Each structure stands twice: as structure tokens, then as C-alpha cells.
Coordinates of C-alpha atoms in Angstrom, one line a residue:
M63 CA -41.2 -1.9 28.8
F64 CA -38.7 -2.7 26.1
D65 CA -40.3 -0.6 23.4
W66 CA -37.2 1.7 23.4
L67 CA -35.0 -1.4 22.6
K68 CA -37.3 -2.5 19.7
T69 CA -37.2 1.0 18.3
L70 CA -33.4 1.0 18.6
L71 CA -32.7 -2.4 17.1
L72 CA -35.6 -3.1 14.7
P73 CA -35.9 -1.5 11.3
V74 CA -37.9 1.7 10.9
E75 CA -39.0 3.6 7.8
N76 CA -37.6 7.0 8.9
P77 CA -34.4 6.3 10.7
T78 CA -32.8 8.7 13.2
V79 CA -29.0 9.1 13.5
T80 CA -29.0 6.4 16.2
N81 CA -31.0 4.0 14.0
S82 CA -28.6 4.7 11.1
L83 CA -25.6 3.9 13.3
V84 CA -27.2 0.7 14.6
A85 CA -27.9 -0.5 11.1
I86 CA -24.2 0.1 10.1
M87 CA -22.9 -1.6 13.2
L88 CA -25.2 -4.6 12.7
A89 CA -24.2 -5.0 9.1
I90 CA -20.5 -4.9 9.9
A91 CA -20.6 -7.1 13.0
T92 CA -22.7 -9.8 11.4
G93 CA -20.7 -9.5 8.2
I94 CA -17.4 -10.0 10.0
F95 CA -18.9 -13.1 11.8
F96 CA -20.0 -14.8 8.6
G97 CA -16.9 -13.7 6.8
R98 CA -14.8 -15.8 9.1
L99 CA -16.7 -19.0 8.4
K100 CA -15.0 -21.3 6.0
L101 CA -16.7 -22.7 2.9
G102 CA -14.1 -25.4 2.0
K103 CA -10.9 -23.3 1.6
I104 CA -12.8 -20.1 1.0
T105 CA -13.4 -17.3 3.5
F106 CA -15.1 -14.1 2.4
G107 CA -13.5 -12.0 5.0
V108 CA -14.8 -8.4 5.2
S109 CA -16.5 -8.7 1.8
A110 CA -19.3 -10.6 3.6
V111 CA -20.3 -7.2 5.1
M112 CA -21.7 -6.4 1.6
F113 CA -24.1 -9.4 1.7
T114 CA -25.3 -8.9 5.3
G115 CA -25.9 -5.3 4.4
L116 CA -28.0 -6.5 1.5
L117 CA -30.1 -8.7 3.8
L118 CA -30.6 -6.0 6.4
G119 CA -31.6 -3.5 3.6
H120 CA -34.0 -6.1 2.2
F121 CA -35.7 -6.5 5.6
G122 CA -36.2 -2.8 6.1
Y123 CA -33.1 -1.3 7.7
R124 CA -32.4 2.1 6.4
I125 CA -29.7 4.9 6.8
Q126 CA -30.3 8.6 6.6
P127 CA -29.2 9.9 3.2
G128 CA -26.7 12.3 4.5
I129 CA -25.1 9.7 6.8
L130 CA -25.2 7.1 4.1
D131 CA -23.2 9.4 1.7
F132 CA -20.7 10.3 4.4
I133 CA -20.1 6.7 5.6
R134 CA -19.8 5.4 2.0
D135 CA -17.3 8.1 0.8
F136 CA -15.3 8.3 4.0
G137 CA -14.9 4.5 4.1
L138 CA -13.8 4.4 0.5
I139 CA -11.2 7.2 1.2
L140 CA -9.7 5.3 4.2
F141 CA -9.6 2.0 2.2
V142 CA -7.8 3.3 -0.9
Y143 CA -5.4 5.5 1.2
G144 CA -4.4 2.5 3.3
I145 CA -3.9 0.4 0.2
G146 CA -1.6 3.1 -1.3
L147 CA 0.6 3.3 1.8
Q148 CA 0.8 -0.5 2.1
V149 CA 1.9 -1.3 -1.4
G150 CA 3.5 2.0 -2.4
P151 CA 7.1 1.2 -1.5
S152 CA 7.2 -2.0 -3.6
F153 CA 5.0 -0.6 -6.4
F154 CA 7.5 1.7 -8.0
S155 CA 10.6 -0.5 -7.4
S156 CA 8.7 -3.5 -9.0
F157 CA 8.9 -1.8 -12.4
K158 CA 12.6 -2.5 -12.5
N159 CA 11.9 -6.3 -12.4
D160 CA 8.8 -8.1 -13.5
G161 CA 6.4 -5.4 -12.4
L162 CA 6.2 -3.8 -15.9
K163 CA 5.3 -7.0 -17.6
F164 CA 2.8 -7.9 -14.9
N165 CA 1.1 -4.5 -15.0
I166 CA 0.9 -4.5 -18.8
L167 CA -1.0 -7.9 -18.6
A168 CA -3.2 -6.7 -15.8
V169 CA -4.1 -3.3 -17.3
S170 CA -4.8 -5.0 -20.7
T171 CA -7.2 -7.2 -18.9
V172 CA -9.0 -4.2 -17.3
L173 CA -9.3 -2.5 -20.8
F174 CA -10.5 -5.8 -22.3
G175 CA -13.2 -5.9 -19.6
G176 CA -14.2 -2.4 -20.6
V177 CA -14.5 -3.4 -24.2
V178 CA -16.7 -6.4 -23.3
T179 CA -18.9 -4.1 -21.3
L180 CA -19.2 -1.7 -24.2
I181 CA -20.1 -4.5 -26.6
L182 CA -22.9 -5.6 -24.2
F183 CA -24.1 -1.9 -24.1
K184 CA -24.4 -1.9 -27.8
F185 CA -26.3 -5.2 -28.1
T186 CA -28.3 -5.6 -24.9
G187 CA -30.1 -2.3 -24.7
L188 CA -29.2 -1.9 -21.0
K189 CA -28.4 1.6 -19.6
I190 CA -24.6 2.2 -19.2
E191 CA -24.9 2.8 -15.5
N192 CA -26.4 -0.6 -15.0
L193 CA -23.7 -2.2 -17.1
V194 CA -20.9 -0.3 -15.2
G195 CA -22.4 -1.7 -12.0
I196 CA -22.5 -5.2 -13.5
M197 CA -18.9 -4.7 -14.6
S198 CA -17.7 -3.5 -11.2
G199 CA -19.4 -6.4 -9.4
S200 CA -18.2 -9.0 -11.9
V201 CA -14.6 -7.9 -11.3
T202 CA -15.2 -7.3 -7.5
N203 CA -13.9 -3.7 -7.8
T204 CA -15.3 -1.4 -5.1
P205 CA -13.4 1.8 -6.1
G206 CA -14.8 1.5 -9.6
L207 CA -18.3 1.5 -8.3
G208 CA -17.5 4.4 -6.0
A209 CA -16.1 6.3 -9.0
A210 CA -19.2 5.5 -11.1
K211 CA -21.5 6.8 -8.3
N212 CA -19.4 10.0 -7.9
T213 CA -19.5 10.6 -11.7
I214 CA -23.3 10.2 -11.8
E215 CA -23.6 12.8 -8.9
E216 CA -21.4 15.2 -10.9
I217 CA -23.6 14.8 -14.0
K218 CA -26.8 15.3 -11.9
N219 CA -25.4 18.5 -10.5
S220 CA -24.9 19.8 -14.1
F221 CA -28.1 18.3 -15.5
P222 CA -30.7 18.2 -12.6
N223 CA -33.5 16.8 -14.8
K224 CA -31.5 13.8 -16.0
T225 CA -32.3 10.5 -14.3
F226 CA -30.0 7.5 -13.7
D227 CA -30.4 4.0 -12.6
D228 CA -28.3 3.0 -9.5
P229 CA -25.2 1.0 -10.5
T230 CA -25.2 -0.5 -7.0
I231 CA -28.0 -2.9 -8.0
G232 CA -25.9 -4.5 -10.8
Y233 CA -22.9 -4.5 -8.6
A234 CA -24.7 -6.3 -5.8
I235 CA -26.2 -8.9 -8.2
T236 CA -22.9 -9.9 -9.8
Y237 CA -20.5 -9.4 -6.9
P238 CA -20.8 -13.1 -5.8
L239 CA -20.3 -14.2 -9.4
G240 CA -17.0 -12.2 -9.5
V241 CA -15.7 -13.8 -6.3
F242 CA -16.5 -17.4 -7.3
G243 CA -15.6 -16.8 -10.9
I244 CA -12.0 -15.9 -10.1
I245 CA -11.6 -18.7 -7.7
G246 CA -13.1 -21.2 -10.2
T247 CA -10.8 -20.0 -12.9
I248 CA -7.8 -20.5 -10.6
I249 CA -8.9 -24.1 -9.8
F250 CA -9.8 -25.1 -13.4
S251 CA -6.7 -23.5 -15.0
K252 CA -4.5 -25.3 -12.5
I253 CA -6.1 -28.6 -13.4
L254 CA -6.1 -28.0 -17.2
L255 CA -2.6 -26.7 -17.3
K256 CA -1.5 -29.6 -15.0
I257 CA 0.3 -27.2 -12.6
D258 CA 2.5 -28.7 -9.9
P259 CA 2.8 -25.9 -7.2
E260 CA 6.1 -27.4 -5.9
E261 CA 7.6 -27.4 -9.4
E262 CA 6.4 -23.8 -9.9
M263 CA 8.1 -22.9 -6.6
K264 CA 11.4 -24.3 -7.8
K265 CA 11.2 -22.4 -11.1
F266 CA 10.3 -19.2 -9.2
R267 CA 13.3 -19.6 -6.9
K268 CA 15.6 -20.3 -9.8
A269 CA 14.4 -17.2 -11.7
K270 CA 14.9 -15.0 -8.7
L271 CA 18.4 -16.3 -7.9
N272 CA 20.1 -13.2 -9.3
S273 CA 17.5 -10.6 -8.4
E274 CA 16.3 -9.0 -5.2
L275 CA 19.0 -10.8 -3.2
P276 CA 19.4 -9.9 0.5
L277 CA 22.4 -8.2 2.0
V278 CA 24.8 -10.5 3.8
H279 CA 28.1 -9.9 5.7
K280 CA 31.3 -11.9 5.3
K281 CA 34.8 -11.9 6.8
M282 CA 38.0 -11.8 4.6
R283 CA 41.7 -11.5 4.9
V284 CA 43.7 -9.2 2.6
T285 CA 46.5 -11.2 0.8
N286 CA 46.8 -9.7 -2.7
P287 CA 50.0 -7.5 -2.7
A288 CA 48.5 -5.4 -5.5
F289 CA 46.1 -3.8 -3.0
F290 CA 48.6 -3.2 -0.2
G291 CA 48.9 0.5 0.5
K292 CA 45.7 1.4 -1.4
T293 CA 43.0 3.4 0.4
L294 CA 39.5 1.9 0.9
H295 CA 38.2 4.8 -1.3
Q296 CA 40.4 3.7 -4.2
I297 CA 39.4 0.0 -3.8
L298 CA 35.7 0.6 -3.4
K299 CA 35.7 2.9 -6.5
E300 CA 37.2 0.0 -8.5
F301 CA 34.3 -2.2 -7.5
G302 CA 31.5 0.3 -8.1
G303 CA 30.7 1.1 -4.5
G304 CA 28.2 -1.7 -3.9
I305 CA 30.1 -2.9 -0.7
V306 CA 30.3 -1.5 2.8
I307 CA 33.4 -2.2 4.9
S308 CA 32.0 -2.1 8.4
R309 CA 35.0 -3.4 10.5
L310 CA 38.8 -3.8 10.2
K311 CA 41.4 -5.5 12.3
H312 CA 45.2 -5.6 11.7
S313 CA 47.0 -8.9 11.7
G314 CA 48.3 -9.8 15.2
S315 CA 46.0 -7.3 16.9
I316 CA 42.7 -7.8 18.7
A317 CA 41.7 -4.2 18.3
V318 CA 38.7 -3.8 16.0
K319 CA 37.7 -0.5 14.5
S320 CA 35.4 1.0 11.8
P321 CA 37.8 2.3 9.1
T322 CA 37.6 5.6 7.3
L323 CA 37.7 5.7 3.5
D324 CA 41.3 7.1 3.5
H325 CA 42.6 4.1 5.5
E326 CA 45.3 2.1 3.7
L327 CA 45.2 -1.7 3.6
R328 CA 48.0 -3.7 5.0
D329 CA 49.1 -7.3 4.4
R330 CA 46.8 -9.8 6.2
D331 CA 44.3 -7.2 7.4
V332 CA 40.9 -8.7 8.3
L333 CA 37.8 -7.0 7.0
M334 CA 34.1 -7.4 7.7
I335 CA 32.2 -6.5 4.5
V336 CA 28.5 -6.1 3.8
G337 CA 26.7 -6.4 0.4
I338 CA 25.1 -8.8 -2.0
E339 CA 26.7 -12.2 -1.8
K340 CA 27.8 -12.4 -5.4
D341 CA 29.6 -9.0 -5.1
L342 CA 31.2 -10.0 -1.8
D343 CA 32.5 -13.2 -3.3
E344 CA 34.1 -11.4 -6.2
F345 CA 35.6 -8.8 -3.9
I346 CA 37.1 -11.5 -1.7
T347 CA 38.5 -13.5 -4.7
Q348 CA 40.4 -10.4 -6.0
I349 CA 41.7 -9.0 -2.8
G350 CA 42.3 -12.0 -0.6
R351 CA 40.6 -15.0 0.8
P352 CA 37.8 -15.8 3.3
S353 CA 38.7 -15.5 7.0
T354 CA 37.7 -17.4 10.1
D355 CA 39.1 -14.7 12.5
L356 CA 36.8 -14.4 15.5
F357 CA 38.2 -11.2 16.9
I358 CA 36.7 -9.2 14.1
E359 CA 33.3 -10.0 15.5
S360 CA 34.2 -8.9 19.0
D361 CA 32.0 -6.2 20.5
S362 CA 34.4 -5.2 23.2
D363 CA 35.2 -1.9 21.5
L364 CA 32.5 -1.7 18.8
H365 CA 28.8 -2.0 19.4
K366 CA 26.0 -2.4 16.8
K367 CA 22.4 -1.2 17.3
N368 CA 19.3 -0.4 15.3
I369 CA 18.2 3.2 15.4
F370 CA 14.8 4.4 14.1
V371 CA 14.5 7.7 12.3
T372 CA 11.9 9.7 14.2
K373 CA 13.2 13.3 14.4
S374 CA 11.9 15.8 11.8
S375 CA 15.3 17.5 11.7
V376 CA 16.9 14.6 9.8
L377 CA 14.0 13.7 7.5
H378 CA 14.9 13.9 3.8
K379 CA 18.5 14.4 4.5
N380 CA 20.9 12.0 2.9
L381 CA 23.6 10.1 4.7
S382 CA 26.4 12.2 3.3
E383 CA 24.8 15.3 4.8
L384 CA 24.6 13.8 8.2
D385 CA 28.2 12.6 7.9
L386 CA 27.9 10.4 11.0
F387 CA 31.3 8.7 10.5
N388 CA 33.5 11.8 10.4
T389 CA 31.4 13.5 13.1
Y390 CA 30.8 10.7 15.5
D391 CA 33.0 7.8 14.3
L392 CA 29.8 5.8 13.6
K393 CA 29.2 3.8 10.5
V394 CA 25.8 2.9 9.0
T395 CA 26.0 -0.7 7.6
R396 CA 22.3 -1.2 6.6
V397 CA 19.0 0.6 6.2
F398 CA 15.6 -1.2 6.6
R399 CA 12.6 0.4 4.9
A400 CA 9.1 -1.1 4.4
G401 CA 10.5 -4.6 5.1
K402 CA 13.5 -4.3 2.6
E403 CA 17.2 -4.0 3.3
I404 CA 18.9 -1.1 1.5
L405 CA 22.7 -0.6 1.1
P406 CA 23.5 2.7 2.9
R407 CA 25.0 4.7 0.0
P408 CA 26.0 8.4 0.7
S409 CA 23.1 9.6 -1.5
L410 CA 20.4 7.6 0.4
E411 CA 17.7 9.9 1.6
L412 CA 16.2 9.2 5.1
F413 CA 12.5 8.7 5.5
Y414 CA 10.4 8.8 8.7
G415 CA 10.4 5.2 10.2
D416 CA 13.6 4.1 8.6
K417 CA 15.7 1.7 10.7
L418 CA 19.5 2.2 10.6
R419 CA 21.9 -0.5 11.6
V420 CA 24.9 1.3 13.0
I421 CA 28.3 0.3 14.4
G422 CA 30.6 2.2 16.6
S423 CA 31.4 3.0 20.2
Q424 CA 28.6 3.1 22.8
E425 CA 29.2 6.8 23.4
A426 CA 28.9 7.6 19.6
I427 CA 25.7 5.5 19.4
D428 CA 24.2 7.4 22.4
E429 CA 25.0 10.8 20.7
V430 CA 23.5 9.8 17.3
E431 CA 20.3 8.5 19.0
K432 CA 19.7 12.1 20.2
I433 CA 20.0 13.3 16.6
I434 CA 18.1 10.5 14.8
G435 CA 15.4 10.1 17.4
N436 CA 15.0 6.4 17.9
S437 CA 11.7 6.7 19.6
E438 CA 9.9 3.4 19.1
K439 CA 7.1 4.6 21.2
K440 CA 6.5 7.5 18.8
L441 CA 6.3 5.1 15.9
L442 CA 3.6 3.1 17.7
E443 CA 1.5 6.2 18.2
P444 CA -0.6 7.2 15.2
D445 CA 0.4 10.6 13.7
F446 CA -3.1 12.0 13.0
L447 CA -1.8 15.3 11.7
S448 CA 0.2 13.5 9.0
L449 CA -2.7 11.0 8.3
F450 CA -5.5 13.5 7.9
A451 CA -3.4 16.0 6.0
G452 CA -2.6 13.2 3.5
L453 CA -6.3 12.3 3.3
L454 CA -7.1 16.0 2.7
L455 CA -4.6 16.2 -0.2
G456 CA -6.1 13.0 -1.6
V457 CA -9.6 14.6 -1.5
I458 CA -8.3 17.8 -3.1
L459 CA -6.6 15.9 -5.9
G460 CA -9.7 13.8 -6.4
S461 CA -11.8 16.9 -6.7
I462 CA -9.8 18.7 -9.3
P463 CA -12.0 19.0 -12.5
I464 CA -10.2 17.9 -15.6
V465 CA -11.8 19.3 -18.7
I466 CA -11.9 16.9 -21.7
P467 CA -13.4 18.2 -25.0
S468 CA -16.7 16.6 -26.0
L469 CA -17.4 15.2 -22.5
P470 CA -20.6 16.7 -20.8
V471 CA -18.9 17.5 -17.5
P472 CA -15.2 17.6 -16.4
I473 CA -13.8 14.3 -15.3
K474 CA -12.5 14.0 -11.7
L475 CA -10.2 11.4 -10.1
G476 CA -12.8 11.1 -7.3
F477 CA -12.5 9.8 -3.8
A478 CA -11.2 6.5 -5.0
A479 CA -8.2 7.5 -7.2
G480 CA -7.2 10.8 -5.6
P481 CA -6.3 9.4 -2.1
L482 CA -4.7 6.3 -3.7
I483 CA -2.4 8.4 -5.9
V484 CA -1.4 10.7 -3.1
A485 CA -0.6 7.7 -0.8
L486 CA 1.5 6.1 -3.6
L487 CA 3.5 9.3 -4.1
I488 CA 3.9 9.9 -0.3
S489 CA 5.2 6.3 0.0
R490 CA 7.6 6.8 -2.9
Y491 CA 9.1 10.0 -1.7
G492 CA 8.8 9.5 2.0
G493 CA 6.4 12.4 2.6
I494 CA 5.6 16.0 1.9
S495 CA 6.7 18.4 4.6
F496 CA 5.2 17.1 7.9
I497 CA 3.1 14.5 6.0
H498 CA 5.0 11.2 6.0
S499 CA 4.4 7.7 4.7
Y500 CA 5.1 5.7 7.9
I501 CA 2.2 4.1 9.6
N502 CA 2.8 0.8 11.5
N503 CA 1.3 -2.3 9.9
G504 CA -1.4 -2.8 12.5
A505 CA -2.7 0.7 11.9
I506 CA -2.7 0.3 8.1
Y507 CA -4.6 -2.9 8.3
F508 CA -7.1 -1.4 10.7
M509 CA -7.6 1.7 8.5
K510 CA -8.0 -0.4 5.3
D511 CA -10.4 -3.0 6.7
F512 CA -12.4 -0.4 8.7
G513 CA -12.8 1.7 5.6
I514 CA -14.0 -1.1 3.4
C515 CA -16.4 -2.3 6.1
L516 CA -18.0 1.2 6.3
F517 CA -18.3 1.3 2.5
F518 CA -19.7 -2.2 2.2
A519 CA -22.2 -1.6 5.0
A520 CA -23.5 1.6 3.4
V521 CA -23.6 0.3 -0.1
G522 CA -25.2 -3.0 0.9
I523 CA -28.0 -1.6 3.0
H524 CA -28.8 1.0 0.3
A525 CA -28.8 -1.7 -2.4
G526 CA -30.8 -4.1 -0.3
D527 CA -33.8 -1.7 -0.3
G528 CA -35.9 -3.3 -3.0
F529 CA -33.1 -5.7 -4.0
Y530 CA -35.5 -8.7 -4.7
E531 CA -37.9 -6.4 -6.6
N532 CA -35.0 -5.1 -8.7
F533 CA -33.7 -8.6 -9.4
V534 CA -37.1 -9.5 -10.7
K535 CA -37.7 -6.2 -12.5
Y536 CA -34.3 -6.2 -14.3
N537 CA -34.3 -9.9 -14.9
G538 CA -31.3 -10.6 -12.7
W539 CA -30.5 -13.9 -14.3
N540 CA -29.7 -12.1 -17.6
W541 CA -27.5 -9.7 -15.6
L542 CA -25.6 -12.6 -14.2
L543 CA -25.2 -13.9 -17.7
F544 CA -23.8 -10.5 -18.9
G545 CA -21.6 -10.4 -15.7
S546 CA -20.2 -13.9 -16.6
A547 CA -19.0 -12.6 -20.0
I548 CA -17.2 -9.7 -18.2
T549 CA -15.7 -12.0 -15.6
F550 CA -14.6 -15.0 -17.7
I551 CA -13.7 -13.7 -21.2
P552 CA -10.8 -11.3 -20.0
L553 CA -9.8 -13.8 -17.3
I554 CA -9.4 -16.7 -19.7
A555 CA -7.5 -14.5 -22.2
M556 CA -5.2 -13.4 -19.3
V557 CA -4.4 -17.0 -18.4
I558 CA -3.6 -17.9 -22.1
V559 CA -1.5 -14.8 -22.7
G560 CA 0.3 -14.8 -19.3
R561 CA 1.1 -18.5 -19.3
F562 CA 1.9 -19.3 -23.0
I563 CA 3.1 -16.0 -24.4
M564 CA 4.6 -14.1 -21.4
K565 CA 5.7 -17.4 -19.7
I566 CA 4.7 -16.1 -16.3
N567 CA 5.1 -18.5 -13.4
Y568 CA 1.7 -19.8 -12.4
L569 CA 2.1 -18.9 -8.7
Q570 CA 2.6 -15.3 -9.8
L571 CA -0.2 -15.5 -12.4
A572 CA -2.7 -16.5 -9.7
G573 CA -1.7 -13.3 -7.8
I574 CA -2.1 -11.2 -11.0
M575 CA -5.6 -12.7 -11.6
S576 CA -6.6 -11.8 -8.1
G577 CA -5.0 -8.3 -8.3
S578 CA -6.5 -7.5 -11.7
Y579 CA -9.9 -8.2 -10.2
T580 CA -8.9 -6.5 -6.9
D581 CA -10.3 -9.6 -5.1
P582 CA -8.8 -10.2 -1.6
A583 CA -11.0 -13.3 -1.2
A584 CA -9.5 -14.9 -4.3
L585 CA -6.0 -13.9 -3.1
S586 CA -6.7 -15.6 0.2
F587 CA -7.9 -18.7 -1.5
S588 CA -5.0 -18.9 -3.9
T589 CA -2.4 -18.7 -1.2
N590 CA -4.1 -21.6 0.7
Y591 CA -4.9 -23.6 -2.5
L592 CA -1.4 -23.3 -3.9
D593 CA 0.3 -23.4 -0.4
S594 CA 2.4 -20.3 -1.3
D595 CA 2.8 -16.7 -0.4
I596 CA 4.1 -15.8 -3.9
P597 CA 0.6 -14.7 -5.2
I598 CA 0.6 -11.9 -2.6
Q599 CA 3.7 -10.3 -4.1
S600 CA 2.4 -10.1 -7.7
Y601 CA -1.1 -9.0 -6.3
A602 CA 0.6 -6.1 -4.6
Q603 CA 2.5 -5.2 -7.7
V604 CA -0.5 -4.8 -10.0
Y605 CA -3.2 -3.6 -7.5
P606 CA -2.5 0.2 -7.5
L607 CA -2.4 0.6 -11.3
V608 CA -5.3 -1.7 -11.8
T609 CA -7.4 0.2 -9.3
I610 CA -6.6 3.5 -11.1
F611 CA -7.6 2.1 -14.5
R612 CA -10.7 0.4 -13.1
I613 CA -11.7 3.9 -11.8
F614 CA -11.0 5.6 -15.1
V615 CA -12.8 3.0 -17.2
A616 CA -15.9 3.1 -15.0
S617 CA -16.0 6.9 -15.0
L618 CA -15.4 7.3 -18.7
L619 CA -18.1 4.8 -19.7
I620 CA -20.6 6.8 -17.6
L621 CA -19.4 10.1 -19.0
I622 CA -19.3 9.1 -22.6
F623 CA -22.3 6.9 -23.0
S624 CA -24.8 8.2 -20.4

């Protein structure tokens, strides 16, 4: 009676499309369930899908080859594109601060891991595709594995008679080692270096005191006669333009207005100014003194509101082109983009999803809303045209053959690096024509996690077919030993160089360790173990460049030594 249900849910040797879909859904559902269970402070999250896929593959579940390739590649594309959109805005700006130092350390660790892999290749007799799989698993780098498999397929197309081992086997054997190895290194380095997280937090805050400061507003009264009669344009030019004067009130009056740049200051004028606190304090000291005037904050004549940029007609226009003040008597006091506050300089270019804080009359605000858009509902709706056009550009970029002399086939960025680079560039420049960088956080997390779940399910089920036999055949214990060298040697070197030579704060160093090994499980553990969100910041700063280098190292090792 229930034969149809058995056929649907139980493993079969020659799966139909439905059987393939059931296997993928089983792997993802059971993986998510077990990924939420806690082992001490550790949760595996979506990476547990890889292990449930292995088990299902071991017990006979299969996926049709065409469906397997599609699910694996499409999942990888969604994952890396989501990562690029998520970390892109902070990735480029981070190079102005500690980002350059962090990325040098992280990329050096990646290259060192490649050197260790090459040494093992010279002395162990293992095929390079197996060692690249071991390397990718030992550093928990999924895009590197995807790049290796894509490169092998390219070589097979050019040399049909050439045979390769599947790097997924080495990846599956050493992946747990990579996860626990990074977590273990974080624990033991904290103990050996006698790290006090609270003390590290104090040092971090002290180091960041004069960088990445938030915008604030202050009230002041003009009392210095040297500035009486001078225009705001003249005064702001003297101070370098890092300050916005949002409101002005004359002494003895209760009328508040948003002043033009040609407005001349009078004795005892009260100003509302916006900028970095240090700059504001210096401005106040030279021009007057702090004020406690309450009328300057009155909203009777002036109103403030946040307006979202959602109309295509204003995208990539700068504030001086829109000229909102002279046209509508409306002043922009702050711009919020990707969680950061930006001072609204005239040259600032507007991106889709930017939030403008404006001040002016209610009539002016209503008029400007019609121009800017301010459709929060539109921001909540996914723009599939923009999303899939961006994904298409990523696939095109990843498919461009790059001819390098002496290599057997042209190298390609592949489905891992191509979409990642496109997403980073779109995030940096706000978009290309109708393709924009804005996707709400919930959609990005869904796309990223959904993509990696698809990839893990496909790779796990495929690797699970004959996993135990392969572990015995290839002497998996030796592979774990080789993986340990790839995991621990570069990681220990990173801790020594980062802590003692580069003097990096340990909270940041924990994030760099997790980011260099692209390990979200280790990142989750470090934030709980150190009771700090600081590791997340440094993780995001190094992740994109590390991912690109992991992809290139894996691809080049296959191309050169296979």
C-alpha cells in the first residue's frame, strides 16, 4: 500500500528527478537540525549539512549527475555572491585603516598553506587533486574545492583520456579536522598567551578612539568677533568642510531656519552643527562656546525625516547635482549606507537604498520624497532583475579564459571567484546601470545560507558514495595527518607573527584566523568564547580577498601539477 512512499523516501540506485530532490531536501533538513545542537559552545550551523550528506550518500542515496552539477554550482554561485554583497561596502574602506595589515597576514597564511601542500605533494606521492581536496577541507574552504572541481572539468574537456581522483574525498575526510583545528588553536593560544578578553577589549577601544568615530550633533553660540559678518562658506572653507551646519537661530528670536552658505554670522547666533566630535569641539572653541538654547531644537518650523533612495532617476547623482537646498530649501545632514553614517559632502554619490536624513519644512520634505522615492515597501521586495543580472555578470566573468603560457589550459576565475568579484565591485560602486547593490539583510542571509546548503548537500551526498571504502583505500588516517600539517603549521605561524610582530589585538586576531580559514563555525565559537563581536569585523575584512586567493591557489596547483 505504501510502496510509493518507500520508493520516494528510501535510497534507490537509479534515482529519478523526484528521488534526487528528496535526497537534497533530506540532507539539508537533517543537517540544519543537527547543526543547531550545541557541543559545549560549538554549533556547526549549516556546515552540518555536509556531514548528513555524507551519511546519506554512504547509505545509498544518490542524485542524478546533471541535477548534482546544477545544484552544486548554483549553490556555490548564490553563496559567494551573497558574501560579496554583505562584506563589500566595508571591504574596500577597511584598507584605509587596519584592513591592509590584516589582509597581508591572511593572504600570507593562504600562500603558506599552498607551500605546505606543495611540499606534501613532493614527498608523499599523493596526486595533486587529492592534496588540493585535503587542503580545502583542512582550511574549511568550500569555494576552493569548487574551483578545483571546475578546473578538473576544464582539463577533462581538453584532455578526455586523462583521469583524475575526486578532490571531494580528501575534502570530506579533513573538513572536521579543519573546523576543530581552528577552534582548538583559538582555545590554546588564548591560554598560552594568557589573554584576558576584557583587557583586550580596553586596548581595542583605546586604539579605535580616533578612528571610525560616529557623527554627532552639538549646539553652539557664536561669540568670537573675528567671525562676525563672515559667510558660512568662508568659515567652513577654513575648517576643511568636515562640518554641516543644519540649523541657525538669531539671538532673541525663536525662529529656526536651515541657513544657506552665503548667510553671514551675527553676534550670539545659535548653530546646530553635525560632524565628528573632535572636529566639532575645535570648531566651537574657535568660533564661540557651547549653547544650551532649547529653541534651536524646536520642530515648529523645521522638520527632520529619513528618506530612502528608491527612484532610478537619482541613482549615481551626487548631492550637488540634486541641489536640494537651493531648489527646495531642504538640507541633508547625514547619509546612512550599509550601516555606516556618512557626512553629506556635495560630491557624495547616491546609491540605491541609501537613507538620507533631511531637515526642512514639511512641504519641502513632501516634494523631495517624490523625487528620491522613499518607498520602504520597494526595498523589502527582492529586485530579481538586478539580482540575476548580477549573477549572470559573475558567471560571465568567471567563464572568461585567461591564457597563461606553459599552462595546459586557460585558467578561469570560475563560479566561485567570478560572482564574488562582481558582487564586491557592485557593492563598491553602488551598481551598474539597473543592477544595484542593495538587498535587505534578511534576503542576503537567506541567499547565502540557502546557497551553501545546496552546495554542501550535493557535495556531501556525492562524496558519501563509497566514503568508507575510500577512507580505507586511501588510508584516511594518513590523510588526516597531512591535513593537520596544512591546518596547524600556517595557523601557528599566523598567531606568532600577528601577535608578536604585527601587535594585533587578540580579539581581532581570532577573527582573522576564522576568516583566513573561511570558517563560520570557528567565528561563531570565537564570539561566544571571547564574549565579543570584534572578531566578526576582522573576519569580514579578510574574507573576500582570502576567498579569491584560496580559489587561485587551488586552481593553480591543479593546473600546474596535474
